[in-house]
Short mmCIF file of C-alpha atoms in Angstrom, two decimals:
data_model
loop_
_atom_site.label_atom_id
_atom_site.label_comp_id
_atom_site.label_asym_id
_atom_site.label_seq_id
_atom_site.Cartn_x
_atom_site.Cartn_y
_atom_site.Cartn_z
CA MET A 1099 61.81 48.98 235.36
CA THR A 1100 61.38 52.04 233.27
CA SER A 1101 58.90 53.84 231.37
CA GLN A 1102 58.00 55.86 228.22
CA PRO A 1103 58.99 59.85 228.81
CA THR A 1104 55.74 61.24 230.74
CA LEU A 1105 54.78 65.10 229.83
CA ASN A 1106 54.38 66.68 233.68
CA LYS A 1107 52.27 69.74 232.87
CA THR A 1108 51.78 70.37 236.62
CA GLY A 1109 55.56 70.10 237.83
CA ASN A 1110 55.13 67.13 239.83
CA ASP A 1111 57.86 64.58 239.87
CA PRO A 1112 57.11 62.14 237.74
CA GLY A 1113 59.54 59.28 238.92
CA GLY A 1114 60.08 58.55 242.39
CA PRO A 1115 63.47 58.82 244.22
CA GLY A 1116 66.22 56.96 242.24
CA GLU A 1117 64.02 57.02 239.14
CA PRO A 1118 65.09 59.09 235.89
CA GLY A 1119 63.47 62.40 235.95
CA ALA A 1120 63.62 62.64 239.81
CA GLU A 1121 65.89 65.58 239.91
CA GLY A 1122 63.50 67.83 237.99
CA SER A 1123 60.16 67.89 237.21
CA GLY A 1124 59.97 65.69 233.76
CA LEU A 1125 59.43 67.75 230.47
CA GLN A 1126 57.17 70.17 230.48
CA ALA A 1127 54.71 71.99 228.22
CA GLY A 1128 56.46 75.03 227.67
CA LEU A 1129 55.56 75.76 224.03
CA LYS A 1130 52.87 77.79 223.22
CA ASN A 1131 50.96 77.33 220.45
CA ARG A 1132 52.42 80.02 218.23
CA HIS A 1133 55.96 78.54 218.54
CA LEU A 1134 54.20 74.77 217.70
CA SER A 1135 52.16 76.25 214.40
CA MET A 1136 55.80 77.87 213.53
CA ILE A 1137 58.18 74.97 214.33
CA ALA A 1138 55.43 72.96 211.92
CA ILE A 1139 55.77 75.64 209.24
CA GLY A 1140 59.11 75.98 209.21
CA GLY A 1141 60.45 72.62 209.99
CA VAL A 1142 59.45 71.78 206.84
CA ILE A 1143 61.63 74.41 205.05
CA GLY A 1144 65.58 73.11 205.63
CA ALA A 1145 69.07 75.47 204.34
CA GLY A 1146 69.33 72.00 201.86
CA LEU A 1147 66.11 73.62 199.93
CA PHE A 1148 67.95 76.77 199.33
CA VAL A 1149 71.96 75.33 199.15
CA GLY A 1150 70.93 71.73 197.07
CA SER A 1151 68.10 72.94 194.72
CA SER A 1152 71.01 73.95 192.00
CA SER A 1153 72.49 70.79 191.52
CA GLY A 1154 68.75 68.47 191.41
CA ILE A 1155 68.10 71.61 188.52
CA ALA A 1156 71.33 71.10 186.51
CA THR A 1157 70.62 67.17 186.77
CA ALA A 1158 66.65 67.24 186.00
CA GLY A 1159 65.81 70.71 183.98
CA PRO A 1160 62.29 71.66 184.59
CA GLY A 1161 61.30 67.96 185.32
CA ILE A 1162 62.70 68.44 188.88
CA LEU A 1163 59.28 69.66 190.13
CA LEU A 1164 58.20 66.05 189.62
CA SER A 1165 61.28 65.08 191.72
CA TYR A 1166 60.00 67.73 194.64
CA ALA A 1167 56.57 66.42 193.83
CA LEU A 1168 57.22 62.54 193.97
CA VAL A 1169 59.47 63.62 197.63
CA GLY A 1170 57.05 65.85 198.86
CA THR A 1171 53.88 62.87 198.10
CA LEU A 1172 55.88 60.71 200.33
CA VAL A 1173 56.58 63.04 203.22
CA VAL A 1174 52.83 63.52 202.82
CA LEU A 1175 52.15 59.92 203.75
CA VAL A 1176 54.93 59.53 205.93
CA MET A 1177 54.17 62.22 207.89
CA ARG A 1178 49.93 61.13 208.01
CA MET A 1179 50.85 57.74 209.30
CA LEU A 1180 53.06 59.53 212.33
CA GLY A 1181 50.11 61.94 212.70
CA GLU A 1182 48.18 59.35 213.22
CA MET A 1183 50.20 57.41 216.10
CA SER A 1184 51.08 60.42 217.65
CA ALA A 1185 48.15 62.00 218.05
CA ALA A 1186 46.89 58.70 220.07
CA ASN A 1187 50.32 58.95 221.86
CA PRO A 1188 51.95 62.09 221.98
CA THR A 1189 55.66 61.64 223.15
CA SER A 1190 58.87 63.02 223.07
CA GLY A 1191 60.32 59.98 221.43
CA SER A 1192 57.98 60.22 218.62
CA PHE A 1193 58.41 57.59 216.07
CA SER A 1194 60.93 55.89 218.15
CA ALA A 1195 58.58 55.48 220.84
CA HIS A 1196 56.07 53.88 218.34
CA ALA A 1197 58.50 51.90 216.78
CA ASP A 1198 59.39 50.66 220.83
CA ARG A 1199 55.87 49.65 221.38
CA ALA A 1200 54.63 48.26 217.56
CA LEU A 1201 57.73 46.42 216.90
CA GLY A 1202 60.00 46.07 219.66
CA PRO A 1203 62.51 47.33 221.94
CA TRP A 1204 64.85 46.46 219.39
CA ALA A 1205 63.40 49.18 216.78
CA GLY A 1206 62.80 51.45 219.13
CA PHE A 1207 66.57 51.35 220.37
CA SER A 1208 67.90 50.93 216.58
CA ILE A 1209 65.85 53.76 215.14
CA GLY A 1210 66.16 55.89 218.12
CA TRP A 1211 70.29 55.91 218.20
CA LEU A 1212 70.39 56.10 214.23
CA TYR A 1213 67.96 59.49 214.38
CA TRP A 1214 70.27 60.87 217.30
CA PHE A 1215 73.20 60.17 215.35
CA PHE A 1216 72.10 61.86 212.03
CA TRP A 1217 70.82 65.13 214.73
CA VAL A 1218 74.19 65.24 215.68
CA VAL A 1219 76.54 65.18 212.79
CA VAL A 1220 74.34 67.57 211.38
CA LEU A 1221 75.03 69.87 214.31
CA ALA A 1222 78.41 69.53 212.75
CA VAL A 1223 77.51 70.23 208.86
CA GLU A 1224 75.38 73.39 209.56
CA ALA A 1225 77.27 74.79 212.49
CA THR A 1226 80.46 75.00 209.50
CA ALA A 1227 77.71 76.28 206.92
CA GLY A 1228 76.76 79.16 209.08
CA ALA A 1229 80.56 79.95 210.11
CA VAL A 1230 81.63 80.43 206.44
CA ILE A 1231 79.03 82.71 205.55
CA LEU A 1232 79.90 84.93 209.27
CA GLU A 1233 83.49 84.53 208.68
CA SER A 1234 82.78 86.13 205.23
CA TRP A 1235 81.13 89.46 206.93
CA ILE A 1236 83.51 89.44 209.76
CA PRO A 1237 86.96 88.24 208.84
CA ALA A 1238 88.75 88.73 211.83
CA VAL A 1239 87.01 85.91 213.64
CA PRO A 1240 88.26 82.64 211.85
CA GLN A 1241 85.91 80.27 210.67
CA TRP A 1242 86.09 77.72 213.92
CA GLY A 1243 85.86 80.65 216.13
CA TRP A 1244 82.31 81.05 214.53
CA ALA A 1245 81.20 77.91 214.63
CA LEU A 1246 82.30 77.20 218.38
CA ILE A 1247 80.22 80.66 218.84
CA VAL A 1248 76.91 79.59 217.06
CA MET A 1249 77.22 75.99 218.86
CA LEU A 1250 77.57 77.75 222.40
CA VAL A 1251 74.75 80.18 221.81
CA LEU A 1252 72.56 77.76 220.61
CA THR A 1253 73.43 75.49 223.25
CA ALA A 1254 72.76 78.04 225.75
CA THR A 1255 69.42 78.77 224.77
CA ASN A 1256 68.44 75.11 224.51
CA LEU A 1257 69.57 74.61 228.57
CA VAL A 1258 67.51 77.65 229.76
CA SER A 1259 64.28 75.73 229.12
CA VAL A 1260 62.18 74.75 226.31
CA GLY A 1261 60.18 77.83 226.26
CA SER A 1262 63.20 79.45 225.10
CA TYR A 1263 63.88 77.16 222.15
CA GLY A 1264 60.34 78.17 221.02
CA GLU A 1265 61.02 81.58 220.89
CA PHE A 1266 64.21 81.14 218.94
CA GLU A 1267 62.59 78.89 216.57
CA PHE A 1268 59.58 81.12 216.32
CA TRP A 1269 61.57 83.95 215.01
CA PHE A 1270 64.05 81.81 212.42
CA ALA A 1271 61.52 79.65 211.18
CA GLY A 1272 59.21 83.34 210.58
CA ILE A 1273 62.17 84.90 208.62
CA LYS A 1274 62.72 81.99 206.50
CA VAL A 1275 58.42 81.71 205.97
CA VAL A 1276 58.53 85.51 205.35
CA ALA A 1277 61.40 85.04 202.86
CA ILE A 1278 59.77 82.18 200.72
CA ALA A 1279 56.60 83.68 200.36
CA ALA A 1280 57.87 87.12 199.36
CA PHE A 1281 60.21 85.12 196.78
CA ILE A 1282 57.12 83.31 195.46
CA VAL A 1283 54.76 86.48 195.29
CA ILE A 1284 57.36 88.59 193.76
CA GLY A 1285 59.13 85.97 191.25
CA GLY A 1286 55.58 84.86 190.42
CA LEU A 1287 54.67 88.59 189.28
CA ALA A 1288 57.49 88.95 186.97
CA VAL A 1289 57.30 85.52 185.28
CA PHE A 1290 53.49 86.75 184.20
CA GLY A 1291 55.21 90.20 183.14
CA LEU A 1292 53.68 91.83 186.05
CA LEU A 1293 56.99 93.28 187.66
CA PRO A 1294 58.81 96.36 185.72
CA GLY A 1295 61.86 96.12 184.78
CA VAL A 1296 62.17 92.52 184.06
CA ASP A 1297 63.70 90.69 181.02
CA SER A 1298 60.26 89.35 179.83
CA GLU A 1299 62.04 87.36 177.06
CA GLN A 1300 63.82 85.52 179.75
CA ALA A 1301 61.33 85.02 182.75
CA GLY A 1302 58.41 82.84 181.72
CA LEU A 1303 56.42 79.94 181.52
CA GLY A 1304 58.08 78.87 178.35
CA ASN A 1305 61.56 78.07 180.34
CA LEU A 1306 59.19 74.59 181.82
CA THR A 1307 59.22 73.47 178.22
CA GLY A 1308 62.24 75.44 176.09
CA HIS A 1309 65.88 74.80 175.80
CA GLY A 1310 65.66 70.80 175.43
CA GLY A 1311 62.32 70.27 176.74
CA PHE A 1312 60.61 69.92 180.24
CA LEU A 1313 62.78 66.61 181.01
CA PRO A 1314 65.76 67.54 178.34
CA HIS A 1315 67.95 64.41 180.24
CA GLY A 1316 64.85 61.67 180.12
CA ALA A 1317 62.81 60.35 182.58
CA GLY A 1318 65.44 58.45 184.51
CA ALA A 1319 67.05 62.17 185.41
CA ILE A 1320 63.60 62.42 187.62
CA LEU A 1321 64.60 59.54 190.22
CA THR A 1322 68.43 60.86 190.40
CA GLY A 1323 66.92 64.05 191.24
CA VAL A 1324 64.64 62.36 194.10
CA LEU A 1325 68.08 60.82 195.47
CA LEU A 1326 69.00 64.86 195.28
CA VAL A 1327 66.29 66.63 197.31
CA VAL A 1328 64.90 63.67 199.38
CA PHE A 1329 66.91 64.73 202.31
CA SER A 1330 66.13 68.55 202.26
CA PHE A 1331 62.60 67.61 203.42
CA MET A 1332 64.42 66.01 206.77
CA GLY A 1333 62.67 67.90 209.47
CA SER A 1334 59.34 67.51 209.18
CA GLU A 1335 58.91 65.27 211.84
CA ILE A 1336 59.94 67.56 214.65
CA ALA A 1337 56.58 68.88 214.92
CA THR A 1338 55.57 65.83 216.63
CA LEU A 1339 58.57 65.44 219.00
CA ALA A 1340 57.93 68.76 220.20
CA ALA A 1341 54.24 68.44 220.56
CA GLY A 1342 54.84 66.67 223.42
CA GLU A 1343 55.97 69.83 225.16
CA SER A 1344 53.34 71.67 224.37
CA GLU A 1345 49.68 72.51 225.94
CA ASN A 1346 47.62 70.69 224.30
CA PRO A 1347 49.91 67.73 222.24
CA ARG A 1348 46.91 66.11 220.51
CA GLN A 1349 45.75 69.23 218.54
CA ALA A 1350 49.38 70.43 217.92
CA VAL A 1351 49.91 66.92 216.03
CA THR A 1352 46.44 67.21 214.55
CA LYS A 1353 47.11 70.52 212.78
CA ALA A 1354 50.68 69.88 212.17
CA THR A 1355 49.70 66.96 210.33
CA ASN A 1356 46.84 68.37 208.30
CA SER A 1357 48.89 71.39 207.18
CA ILE A 1358 51.60 69.49 205.64
CA ILE A 1359 50.13 69.26 202.09
CA TRP A 1360 49.96 72.85 201.25
CA ARG A 1361 53.35 73.23 203.64
CA VAL A 1362 55.26 71.07 200.97
CA ALA A 1363 53.24 72.21 198.09
CA VAL A 1364 53.85 76.05 198.80
CA PHE A 1365 57.10 76.18 200.13
CA TYR A 1366 59.06 73.59 197.75
CA LEU A 1367 57.18 72.92 194.69
CA GLY A 1368 55.66 77.00 194.33
CA SER A 1369 59.47 78.24 195.31
CA ILE A 1370 61.14 75.63 192.65
CA ALA A 1371 58.44 76.58 189.84
CA VAL A 1372 59.45 79.72 189.82
CA VAL A 1373 62.99 79.66 189.95
CA VAL A 1374 62.85 77.69 186.71
CA CYS A 1375 60.36 80.19 185.17
CA LEU A 1376 62.52 83.05 185.88
CA LEU A 1377 65.55 81.34 184.21
CA PRO A 1378 66.68 79.19 181.66
CA TRP A 1379 67.16 75.43 183.61
CA ASP A 1380 70.76 75.28 182.04
CA SER A 1381 71.53 79.11 183.06
CA LYS A 1382 75.37 78.38 183.88
CA SER A 1383 74.21 81.39 186.72
CA ILE A 1384 72.25 78.78 188.80
CA THR A 1385 75.22 76.18 189.55
CA GLU A 1386 77.76 79.52 189.70
CA ASP A 1387 76.03 81.25 192.12
CA GLY A 1388 72.93 79.16 193.39
CA SER A 1389 69.10 78.78 191.94
CA TYR A 1390 67.86 81.15 194.60
CA VAL A 1391 70.62 84.02 194.02
CA ALA A 1392 70.69 83.53 190.34
CA ALA A 1393 66.52 83.91 190.47
CA LEU A 1394 66.87 87.02 192.61
CA ASP A 1395 69.71 88.60 190.55
CA SER A 1396 67.44 87.55 187.34
CA LEU A 1397 64.94 90.38 188.79
CA GLY A 1398 67.35 92.87 189.38
CA ILE A 1399 67.12 92.90 193.23
CA ALA A 1400 70.45 94.57 194.50
CA HIS A 1401 72.84 92.21 196.74
CA ALA A 1402 70.79 89.46 195.68
CA GLY A 1403 73.96 87.03 197.18
CA GLN A 1404 74.16 88.67 200.67
CA ILE A 1405 70.19 88.91 200.92
CA MET A 1406 70.26 85.06 200.00
CA ASN A 1407 73.33 84.54 202.37
CA PHE A 1408 71.07 85.96 205.30
CA ILE A 1409 68.43 83.88 204.37
CA VAL A 1410 70.81 80.58 204.56
CA LEU A 1411 72.14 81.53 207.80
CA THR A 1412 68.91 81.80 209.68
CA SER A 1413 67.55 78.32 208.11
CA VAL A 1414 71.48 77.25 209.25
CA LEU A 1415 70.36 78.39 212.92
CA SER A 1416 67.31 77.47 212.89
CA CYS A 1417 68.24 74.04 211.74
CA LEU A 1418 71.08 73.45 214.59
CA ASN A 1419 68.63 74.65 217.14
CA SER A 1420 65.92 72.60 216.11
CA GLY A 1421 69.02 69.65 215.48
CA LEU A 1422 69.92 70.18 219.18
CA TYR A 1423 66.26 70.38 220.72
CA THR A 1424 65.41 66.69 218.84
CA ALA A 1425 68.61 65.00 219.65
CA SER A 1426 68.23 66.07 223.19
CA ARG A 1427 64.71 64.77 222.98
CA MET A 1428 65.45 61.59 221.29
CA ALA A 1429 68.49 61.08 223.77
CA PHE A 1430 65.79 61.76 226.97
CA SER A 1431 63.60 59.25 225.46
CA LEU A 1432 65.74 56.50 225.27
CA GLY A 1433 67.27 57.18 228.76
CA ARG A 1434 63.29 56.77 229.98
CA ARG A 1435 63.08 53.84 228.42
CA GLY A 1436 66.42 52.27 229.85
CA ASP A 1437 67.72 52.09 226.06
CA ALA A 1438 70.30 55.02 226.93
CA PRO A 1439 72.30 56.01 230.16
CA LYS A 1440 69.36 57.03 232.89
CA ALA A 1441 70.94 60.50 233.19
CA PHE A 1442 69.99 61.34 230.23
CA ALA A 1443 66.59 61.30 231.46
CA ARG A 1444 67.20 63.32 234.26
CA THR A 1445 65.56 66.88 233.92
CA THR A 1446 66.44 70.28 235.66
CA SER A 1447 63.64 72.60 237.61
CA ASN A 1448 62.94 74.24 234.33
CA GLY A 1449 61.96 70.59 232.84
CA VAL A 1450 65.30 70.74 230.20
CA PRO A 1451 67.13 67.36 230.03
CA ARG A 1452 70.72 68.51 230.72
CA THR A 1453 72.63 65.88 230.41
CA ALA A 1454 71.04 64.81 227.25
CA ILE A 1455 71.66 68.28 225.53
CA LEU A 1456 75.16 68.84 226.91
CA ALA A 1457 75.92 64.81 225.38
CA SER A 1458 74.08 65.77 222.10
CA VAL A 1459 76.20 69.24 222.09
CA ALA A 1460 79.63 67.11 222.81
CA PHE A 1461 79.29 64.81 219.93
CA GLY A 1462 78.53 67.60 218.02
CA PHE A 1463 81.56 69.63 218.81
CA VAL A 1464 83.98 66.51 218.29
CA ALA A 1465 82.13 65.98 214.71
CA VAL A 1466 83.15 69.73 213.86
CA PHE A 1467 86.57 69.23 214.93
CA PHE A 1468 86.47 66.31 212.55
CA ASN A 1469 85.32 68.73 209.84
CA TYR A 1470 88.51 70.80 210.46
CA LYS A 1471 90.99 68.47 211.01
CA PHE A 1472 90.04 65.61 208.62
CA PRO A 1473 87.27 66.59 206.38
CA ASP A 1474 88.13 63.87 203.60
CA SER A 1475 88.28 61.22 205.92
CA VAL A 1476 86.48 60.85 209.66
CA PHE A 1477 83.45 63.70 208.79
CA LEU A 1478 82.94 62.34 205.29
CA PHE A 1479 82.25 59.16 206.95
CA LEU A 1480 80.31 60.44 209.66
CA VAL A 1481 78.21 62.12 206.94
CA ASN A 1482 78.13 59.69 203.99
CA SER A 1483 76.89 57.16 207.31
CA SER A 1484 74.39 59.20 208.58
CA GLY A 1485 72.80 60.11 204.81
CA ALA A 1486 70.53 57.45 204.69
CA VAL A 1487 68.92 57.55 207.90
CA ALA A 1488 65.54 59.97 206.96
CA LEU A 1489 64.78 56.80 205.03
CA PHE A 1490 65.72 54.32 207.31
CA VAL A 1491 63.40 56.51 209.61
CA TRP A 1492 60.49 57.19 207.10
CA LEU A 1493 60.31 52.92 206.38
CA VAL A 1494 60.13 52.18 210.05
CA ILE A 1495 56.90 54.67 210.97
CA CYS A 1496 55.38 52.75 207.97
CA PHE A 1497 55.93 49.22 209.81
CA SER A 1498 55.15 50.82 213.08
CA GLN A 1499 51.72 52.14 211.82
CA LEU A 1500 50.30 49.12 210.20
CA ARG A 1501 50.86 47.55 213.63
CA MET A 1502 49.74 50.50 215.84
CA ARG A 1503 46.42 51.29 213.70
CA LYS A 1504 45.38 47.74 215.30
CA ILE A 1505 46.56 48.55 218.85
CA ILE A 1506 44.86 51.91 219.21
CA LYS A 1507 41.97 50.27 217.86
CA ALA A 1508 42.12 47.38 220.06
CA GLU A 1509 42.65 49.42 223.23
CA ALA A 1510 41.31 53.27 222.53
CA PRO A 1511 39.60 53.93 219.15
CA GLU A 1512 38.45 57.11 220.14
CA LYS A 1513 42.09 58.49 219.93
CA LEU A 1514 42.42 57.66 216.41
CA VAL A 1515 41.71 61.51 215.48
CA VAL A 1516 44.29 61.26 212.49
CA LYS A 1517 43.78 58.49 210.37
CA MET A 1518 46.32 57.16 207.40
CA TRP A 1519 44.22 57.20 203.98
CA LEU A 1520 43.32 54.02 202.24
CA TYR A 1521 44.74 51.85 205.34
CA PRO A 1522 46.79 49.39 204.64
CA TYR A 1523 47.29 49.70 201.28
CA LEU A 1524 48.52 53.30 201.20
CA THR A 1525 51.00 52.31 203.64
CA TRP A 1526 52.48 49.32 202.02
CA ALA A 1527 52.74 51.31 198.65
CA THR A 1528 54.72 53.78 200.49
CA ALA A 1529 57.10 51.33 202.45
CA ALA A 1530 57.69 50.05 198.38
CA LEU A 1531 58.52 53.19 197.48
CA ILE A 1532 61.03 54.29 200.01
CA VAL A 1533 62.54 50.57 199.60
CA PHE A 1534 62.57 51.60 195.68
CA VAL A 1535 64.21 54.91 196.62
CA LEU A 1536 67.19 52.91 198.78
CA GLY A 1537 67.42 50.42 196.15
CA TYR A 1538 67.50 52.77 193.43
CA MET A 1539 70.32 54.82 195.45
CA LEU A 1540 72.90 51.69 195.24
CA THR A 1541 72.88 52.08 191.40
CA ASP A 1542 74.01 55.96 191.72
CA THR A 1543 77.38 56.35 191.59
CA GLU A 1544 77.88 59.87 189.78
CA HIS A 1545 76.66 61.44 193.26
CA ASP A 1546 77.58 59.06 195.91
CA GLY A 1547 74.18 57.58 196.40
CA ARG A 1548 75.85 54.13 196.58
CA ARG A 1549 78.53 55.14 199.22
CA THR A 1550 75.70 56.61 200.89
CA ILE A 1551 73.63 53.77 201.23
CA LEU A 1552 76.48 51.06 201.99
CA LEU A 1553 78.10 53.32 204.87
CA SER A 1554 74.53 53.70 206.35
CA LEU A 1555 73.57 50.05 206.43
CA LEU A 1556 76.59 49.46 207.99
CA VAL A 1557 75.78 51.63 210.75
CA ALA A 1558 72.42 50.49 211.31
CA ALA A 1559 73.58 47.04 210.98
CA VAL A 1560 75.63 47.58 214.02
CA VAL A 1561 73.00 49.15 216.05
CA LEU A 1562 70.68 46.54 215.20
CA VAL A 1563 73.34 44.04 216.76
CA ILE A 1564 73.95 45.93 219.28
CA ALA A 1565 70.12 46.01 219.90
CA VAL A 1566 69.82 41.97 219.87
CA VAL A 1567 72.67 40.97 221.65
CA ARG A 1568 72.13 43.75 224.60
CA GLN A 1569 68.34 42.52 224.72
CA LYS A 1570 69.53 39.07 224.32
CA ALA A 1571 71.98 39.69 227.77
CA GLY A 1572 69.34 41.11 229.62
CA GLY A 1573 70.90 45.06 229.24
CA GLY A 1574 67.67 45.50 227.45
CA ARG A 1575 63.51 45.48 227.97
CA SER A 1576 62.37 42.20 226.75
CA ALA A 1577 58.49 41.69 225.49
CA ALA A 1578 57.92 40.87 229.55
CA ASP A 1579 58.02 44.99 229.96
CA ALA A 1580 55.27 45.46 227.36
CA PRO A 1581 52.26 46.02 230.04
CA GLN A 1582 54.61 48.52 231.80
CA VAL A 1583 55.31 50.55 228.70
CA ARG A 1584 51.94 50.32 227.75
CA ASP A 1585 50.59 51.68 231.15
CA ALA A 1586 53.47 54.23 231.21
CA GLU A 1587 52.18 55.55 227.39
CA ARG A 1588 48.30 55.45 228.51
CA SER A 1589 49.36 57.73 231.20
CA GLU A 1590 51.32 60.29 229.16
CA VAL A 1591 48.38 60.51 226.60
CA SER A 1592 45.83 61.23 229.54
CA ALA A 1593 48.50 64.22 231.06
CA GLY A 1594 48.47 65.13 227.10
#
């Protein structure tokens, strides 16, 4: 019989001989409050914000602000639901563990493996992106060499302890936060004419309505913009996974959930608003140099491109660090529930799921190889087939929360310290909006939206079939396992 992953603060063995976790001491509470706070703040700031925003601005004009606001609202609502479930039951499996209990083992298996697949593909994407920047600085080392170096360094970091992951992420996220905060302050002063040496005719609020209006390409461009920016928000849920290894999981989840609104408003809406106010949306420099580099150049800041490359590299390393951590913890959780090899659930004496980390990074290395050897075939398939997983995860969170609210109220209503607003109506509305976005992707042929959703649905269908067949064949858990799973969940919550 398998169970949910158990957090063990005291170092006691969570499983007996032969059971998953018996090799070490289980996951340990090695993340400090400052680690969790910065992971929560920085987790929502992905490299996609710096790299991908230029195409969104070119597509929707200043109206891209509405696209970011729409997706930001979606993220806030989904995180509220996830926060409700995770505050009541902090676990390294997060939404996969919640789906397992609320919807059935097939749901936890499917969404857990899809999420793992998403992040190991991201490892390859980010390693390559970082390698491009590093090679431009030190061309003596080839791109593949840099990709190998950054992967090895961050793998070693994650293998040491969860505390070393937290420390690296604290500084990576801190650099991102300081950089965006400084950009907003300096850019805001320039927009209102309070920064000396800036062309006042170019910077100003007039850029929001000039050059064809606020929606130069019509209201439909807002939805197209949604498709271009939605994936840059992936990562906001990392705080709920990491909370399972903190000193006070319930408090950490509650704090991360309650702060999501201002994090999205400041870092996404605030910084993009500064960009479209500093420069006309149709400025060639936005598409040629990138939105943030073009904005810094317009302020007359020397070496704007190199400054932004450093910030993007930091974001890439942060994404790599968190991606490896997240993939390994999801693999650990799947192992504890019997949905992955038992070796994935074994930990070292430092509470590190070593096999889960090595398995995740191994697939990442394979994906990096495909990126260099078959970039337009195999690797393109991997990227497109994992592209819609973020929306699948959010949809599963919605349906899980609808069921979990009733379970929590029946068993431990005092643990409802975070509540979804206007339940169940707002939950259903959020699910409907996600389904609408998925449907709209099928009409998008210009930005590969249709290909992404079809390939992602294909992979999801394959994983789902495996889950159902596995369960029917007796290889997975069934409804009869539910009482033991619930007992494990209660044990984990009390440990937190």
